[in-house]
Amino acid sequence: MHDPIRMTKKRGKAAALAVSSALLASLAAGCTGDGTKETKDSPSQSPSPSAAGNRSEAPKKNETKYPASLTYWVQMDSDATASLKSFGEAGMYKELEKITGTKVEFQHPAGEAAEQINLLLASNKLPDVIYYTWNSVPKGPDNAIKDKAIIRLNELIEQHAPNFNQFLKEHPEVKKLIMTDEGNIYVMPKLDLNDWTNVNMGPIIRKDWLDKLGLPVPATIDDWYKTLKAFKERDPNGNGKADEIPLLPEYMSAWASAWGVGNYFYQKDGKVKFGPAEPEFKEFVTTMAKWYKEGLIDQDYAATDTKLRDAKMSTNTLGAFVGYVASGIGKYLDLVKPANPAFDLAGAQFPVVKTGDTNHFGLRSSTFIGQGAAISGSNKNPQETIKWLDYGFTKEGSLLYNFGVEGRSYVIENGKPKFTDYIMNNPNKLTKTQALSSVTPGNGPYSYNQDAMKQLSDREQQNKAREAWAKADGKYVMPAITLTAEEDTKYANIMNDIDTLYSEKFNKFIMGTEPLENFDNFVKTIKGMNIDEAIKIQQAALDRFNSRK
């Protein structure tokens, strides 16, 4: 789900990406935006060690001509940078080089990925492989193929990627997701076909504070208001100071969804809507402004990043936020509970206005969010390269990408991979997700094995959180649509100005520096900026997506 105001990050990615994932996702986990491989609605995978099922064994080295070398552009996420300077240091890539003989030179951009990809494409100095969320590039992936920035992969997959080709035959629903409206497959994708791992993010609240104050986990907006007031006024951290921060509202879409609206484009019964222009959105903003004025929302929420959130949680002052099952609940139980044994967290269902209502959004991840490895138009050996990328869909490759290196990050017990203490109790004090990213960073084409996440998030609190978050059905979330080049240009011209206005005004309305009396004029201004045309473009793209076969 798109979140125009998520902490200090504005709209760094195009709407086609943003509305496709029930995160941003952005996420994009990296990987998932969270770096935990928690990206991603389809049948569950086989419980076998390999997410690749019963496809053929990896071709022997002397039977397959892999490229001698590759240049590979991919952004690192925070979990990986905790221990790596380059993915080339990761154990799985060292192992992959031994298996394939391919030496990879990684290029890791600094700064916002959306800005860096534009600079890269404008430079005409393209690496062999570019790993990115390609349905978010300007003018879309079809145009990137026409411009020869990347190449169409359909025929290469059929002829030189036998394992992924077989995967598509076994999962025909995936082909619809990874193909554009013009019929192009543009990446070897990262996929997650597991319902269980798709529900990986939602509201998280201090369970020990609730217990101390005799409160249940909140469900409705009124429940949340009463709970946050109690956090503010009744000293749940017990230090005698009024220093509690009841709520850090990072993903505003999670709170807007209570009123049945998105905070960007969403769809209701097949009809596209723009959340901020809907009447219910004003109710949401009015409520947030009230909470902010009463000190129930972190007064510095717009400037708080992950490190500051870590500090607020570690100093026992933060009461609730929106986060992931592994790098939210798991991370803070690992970091905070040793020093504060009473510390506990619980997942809360996505809020609703009335008891018994269903939240039709949530932050479910998608099977495919447009993310994967594209072969650039500068690549001199596309056949060999796609064979190298196909390795992630072999049995051995699935183990390598999902679990890392046998003997270091996992062992086989009773025929199944089991993470070692290097992951589960890291000697260097890395969290589980950081430790796993040090061995296998989570990028690259493969299908995610839910057994890995079950091991990483095996606490009762995490399983109960998934149950609570799964109550949101995601019915109103936009799928991963693609725009034509002509649509994208027109759409960008409209939305760049609207995004700028939204980014300027949204926090001001909540913080009270812009009177709520001006909200109707704000909506009127948006409508005057041709939002109806942008909705028509999104509608056309949604209709095309729904008609794909």
Short mmCIF file of C-alpha atoms in Angstrom, two decimals, residues 79-276:
data_model
loop_
_atom_site.label_atom_id
_atom_site.label_comp_id
_atom_site.label_asym_id
_atom_site.label_seq_id
_atom_site.Cartn_x
_atom_site.Cartn_y
_atom_site.Cartn_z
CA ASP A 79 19.88 -5.57 7.45
CA ALA A 80 22.60 -6.36 4.93
CA THR A 81 24.65 -3.23 5.62
CA ALA A 82 24.78 -4.18 9.30
CA SER A 83 27.56 -6.64 8.38
CA LEU A 84 28.34 -6.37 4.65
CA LYS A 85 30.02 -3.76 2.49
CA SER A 86 29.07 -5.66 -0.67
CA PHE A 87 26.90 -8.64 -1.52
CA GLY A 88 30.10 -10.17 -2.84
CA GLU A 89 31.03 -10.81 0.81
CA ALA A 90 27.85 -12.83 1.41
CA GLY A 91 28.35 -16.56 1.79
CA MET A 92 25.66 -17.52 -0.72
CA TYR A 93 27.26 -15.49 -3.52
CA LYS A 94 30.65 -16.98 -2.74
CA GLU A 95 29.03 -20.41 -2.94
CA LEU A 96 27.23 -19.50 -6.16
CA GLU A 97 30.56 -18.52 -7.71
CA LYS A 98 32.00 -21.93 -6.79
CA ILE A 99 29.01 -23.68 -8.36
CA THR A 100 28.72 -21.66 -11.56
CA GLY A 101 32.21 -20.27 -12.02
CA THR A 102 30.66 -16.83 -12.55
CA LYS A 103 32.47 -13.95 -10.88
CA VAL A 104 30.06 -11.16 -9.99
CA GLU A 105 31.03 -7.52 -9.56
CA PHE A 106 28.31 -5.90 -7.50
CA GLN A 107 27.38 -2.25 -7.85
CA HIS A 108 25.47 -0.87 -4.86
CA PRO A 109 23.89 2.57 -5.32
CA ALA A 110 23.85 5.00 -2.44
CA GLY A 111 20.75 7.02 -1.62
CA GLU A 112 17.18 6.62 -2.79
CA ALA A 113 16.84 3.77 -5.29
CA ALA A 114 14.31 5.66 -7.44
CA GLU A 115 16.75 8.53 -7.95
CA GLN A 116 19.70 6.22 -8.54
CA ILE A 117 17.92 4.07 -11.13
CA ASN A 118 17.05 7.18 -13.14
CA LEU A 119 20.67 8.30 -13.06
CA LEU A 120 21.80 4.83 -14.08
CA LEU A 121 19.41 4.62 -17.04
CA ALA A 122 20.37 8.11 -18.17
CA SER A 123 24.09 7.27 -18.08
CA ASN A 124 23.96 4.61 -20.82
CA LYS A 125 26.61 2.73 -18.82
CA LEU A 126 24.49 -0.20 -17.86
CA PRO A 127 25.65 -3.25 -15.91
CA ASP A 128 24.72 -6.73 -17.11
CA VAL A 129 21.99 -7.29 -14.52
CA ILE A 130 19.87 -4.67 -12.77
CA TYR A 131 17.83 -5.75 -9.77
CA TYR A 132 14.99 -3.31 -9.13
CA THR A 133 11.24 -2.88 -8.82
CA TRP A 134 10.83 -2.37 -12.54
CA ASN A 135 7.13 -1.57 -12.67
CA SER A 136 7.98 1.69 -10.89
CA VAL A 137 10.40 3.07 -13.51
CA PRO A 138 9.29 6.11 -15.52
CA LYS A 139 7.12 5.05 -18.48
CA GLY A 140 7.13 1.47 -17.23
CA PRO A 141 8.97 -1.73 -18.13
CA ASP A 142 7.55 -1.99 -21.66
CA ASN A 143 9.13 1.32 -22.53
CA ALA A 144 12.39 0.27 -20.89
CA ILE A 145 12.40 -2.69 -23.28
CA LYS A 146 11.64 -0.44 -26.26
CA ASP A 147 14.49 1.84 -25.21
CA LYS A 148 16.75 -1.23 -24.98
CA ALA A 149 17.60 -0.46 -21.39
CA ILE A 150 16.47 -4.01 -20.57
CA ILE A 151 15.44 -6.93 -22.76
CA ARG A 152 12.30 -9.05 -23.14
CA LEU A 153 12.79 -12.38 -21.40
CA ASN A 154 9.91 -14.56 -22.66
CA GLU A 155 11.83 -16.53 -25.27
CA LEU A 156 15.00 -16.68 -23.19
CA ILE A 157 13.03 -18.22 -20.34
CA GLU A 158 11.43 -20.81 -22.61
CA GLN A 159 14.73 -21.79 -24.20
CA HIS A 160 17.39 -21.25 -21.52
CA ALA A 161 15.72 -21.16 -18.09
CA PRO A 162 14.23 -24.66 -17.76
CA ASN A 163 13.61 -24.51 -14.03
CA PHE A 164 11.74 -21.20 -14.02
CA ASN A 165 9.91 -22.21 -17.19
CA GLN A 166 8.68 -25.31 -15.37
CA PHE A 167 7.78 -23.17 -12.36
CA LEU A 168 5.50 -21.05 -14.57
CA LYS A 169 3.81 -24.19 -15.90
CA GLU A 170 3.16 -25.31 -12.35
CA HIS A 171 1.96 -21.84 -11.29
CA PRO A 172 0.13 -20.27 -14.29
CA GLU A 173 -1.28 -17.55 -12.06
CA VAL A 174 2.26 -16.19 -11.64
CA LYS A 175 2.66 -15.60 -15.36
CA LYS A 176 -0.23 -13.11 -15.29
CA LEU A 177 1.49 -11.22 -12.50
CA ILE A 178 4.96 -10.98 -14.04
CA MET A 179 3.82 -10.11 -17.57
CA THR A 180 3.00 -6.60 -18.75
CA ASP A 181 -0.15 -5.67 -20.65
CA GLU A 182 1.90 -5.93 -23.86
CA GLY A 183 2.89 -9.49 -23.00
CA ASN A 184 6.49 -8.85 -21.94
CA ILE A 185 8.21 -10.65 -19.08
CA TYR A 186 10.81 -8.13 -17.94
CA VAL A 187 12.52 -9.72 -14.93
CA MET A 188 13.47 -13.02 -13.42
CA PRO A 189 11.30 -12.35 -10.36
CA LYS A 190 11.42 -12.63 -6.64
CA LEU A 191 8.18 -14.36 -5.62
CA ASP A 192 6.29 -15.40 -2.55
CA LEU A 193 3.33 -17.71 -3.04
CA ASN A 194 2.60 -18.20 0.64
CA ASP A 195 -0.48 -16.82 2.37
CA TRP A 196 1.24 -17.24 5.73
CA THR A 197 4.26 -15.09 4.88
CA ASN A 198 2.16 -12.55 2.98
CA VAL A 199 0.65 -11.46 6.29
CA ASN A 200 3.81 -10.02 7.75
CA MET A 201 3.10 -6.47 8.85
CA GLY A 202 0.63 -4.53 10.97
CA PRO A 203 -0.01 -2.55 14.17
CA ILE A 204 2.18 -3.59 17.11
CA ILE A 205 1.47 -2.53 20.68
CA ARG A 206 3.12 -2.87 24.09
CA LYS A 207 1.33 -5.86 25.60
CA ASP A 208 2.99 -5.37 28.99
CA TRP A 209 1.61 -1.83 29.16
CA LEU A 210 -1.87 -3.08 28.30
CA ASP A 211 -1.66 -5.73 31.00
CA LYS A 212 -0.42 -3.26 33.59
CA LEU A 213 -3.32 -0.92 32.86
CA GLY A 214 -5.89 -3.71 32.55
CA LEU A 215 -6.68 -2.96 28.92
CA PRO A 216 -7.47 -5.27 25.99
CA VAL A 217 -5.74 -5.05 22.62
CA PRO A 218 -7.59 -2.24 20.78
CA ALA A 219 -9.72 -3.02 17.74
CA THR A 220 -11.79 0.07 16.87
CA ILE A 221 -10.66 3.67 16.52
CA ASP A 222 -12.45 4.48 19.79
CA ASP A 223 -10.56 1.62 21.45
CA TRP A 224 -7.30 3.03 20.19
CA TYR A 225 -8.15 6.51 21.46
CA LYS A 226 -8.91 5.22 24.97
CA THR A 227 -5.76 3.08 24.97
CA LEU A 228 -3.48 5.87 23.78
CA LYS A 229 -4.97 8.23 26.35
CA ALA A 230 -4.20 5.68 29.06
CA PHE A 231 -0.63 5.29 27.76
CA LYS A 232 -0.25 9.05 27.92
CA GLU A 233 -1.77 9.67 31.33
CA ARG A 234 -1.30 6.55 33.49
CA ASP A 235 2.49 6.09 33.47
CA PRO A 236 2.62 2.54 32.06
CA ASN A 237 6.44 2.52 32.02
CA GLY A 238 6.39 3.23 35.73
CA ASN A 239 9.18 5.80 35.89
CA GLY A 240 7.04 8.55 37.39
CA LYS A 241 7.54 10.76 34.33
CA ALA A 242 5.08 11.76 31.64
CA ASP A 243 7.51 10.66 28.94
CA GLU A 244 5.43 8.01 27.17
CA ILE A 245 4.95 8.33 23.40
CA PRO A 246 1.67 6.49 22.82
CA LEU A 247 1.83 6.03 19.04
CA LEU A 248 4.34 6.38 16.22
CA PRO A 249 2.03 6.33 13.15
CA GLU A 250 4.60 5.33 10.54
CA TYR A 251 2.35 3.83 7.87
CA MET A 252 -0.52 6.29 7.70
CA SER A 253 -2.35 3.98 5.30
CA ALA A 254 -2.86 1.54 8.18
CA TRP A 255 -4.87 4.16 10.06
CA ALA A 256 -6.73 5.62 7.06
CA SER A 257 -7.91 2.11 6.22
CA ALA A 258 -10.17 2.12 9.30
CA TRP A 259 -12.48 4.48 7.42
CA GLY A 260 -12.47 2.28 4.30
CA VAL A 261 -10.18 4.54 2.28
CA GLY A 262 -6.62 4.31 1.08
CA ASN A 263 -4.24 7.23 1.30
CA TYR A 264 -3.46 6.93 -2.40
CA PHE A 265 -5.16 4.98 -5.22
CA TYR A 266 -7.25 1.98 -4.27
CA GLN A 267 -10.08 0.03 -5.86
CA LYS A 268 -13.56 -0.75 -4.58
CA ASP A 269 -15.67 -3.24 -6.53
CA GLY A 270 -13.39 -2.79 -9.52
CA LYS A 271 -13.62 1.02 -9.50
CA VAL A 272 -10.49 3.06 -8.83
CA LYS A 273 -10.63 5.82 -6.23
CA PHE A 274 -8.12 8.37 -4.92
CA GLY A 275 -8.28 8.28 -1.13
CA PRO A 276 -7.46 11.89 -0.20
#
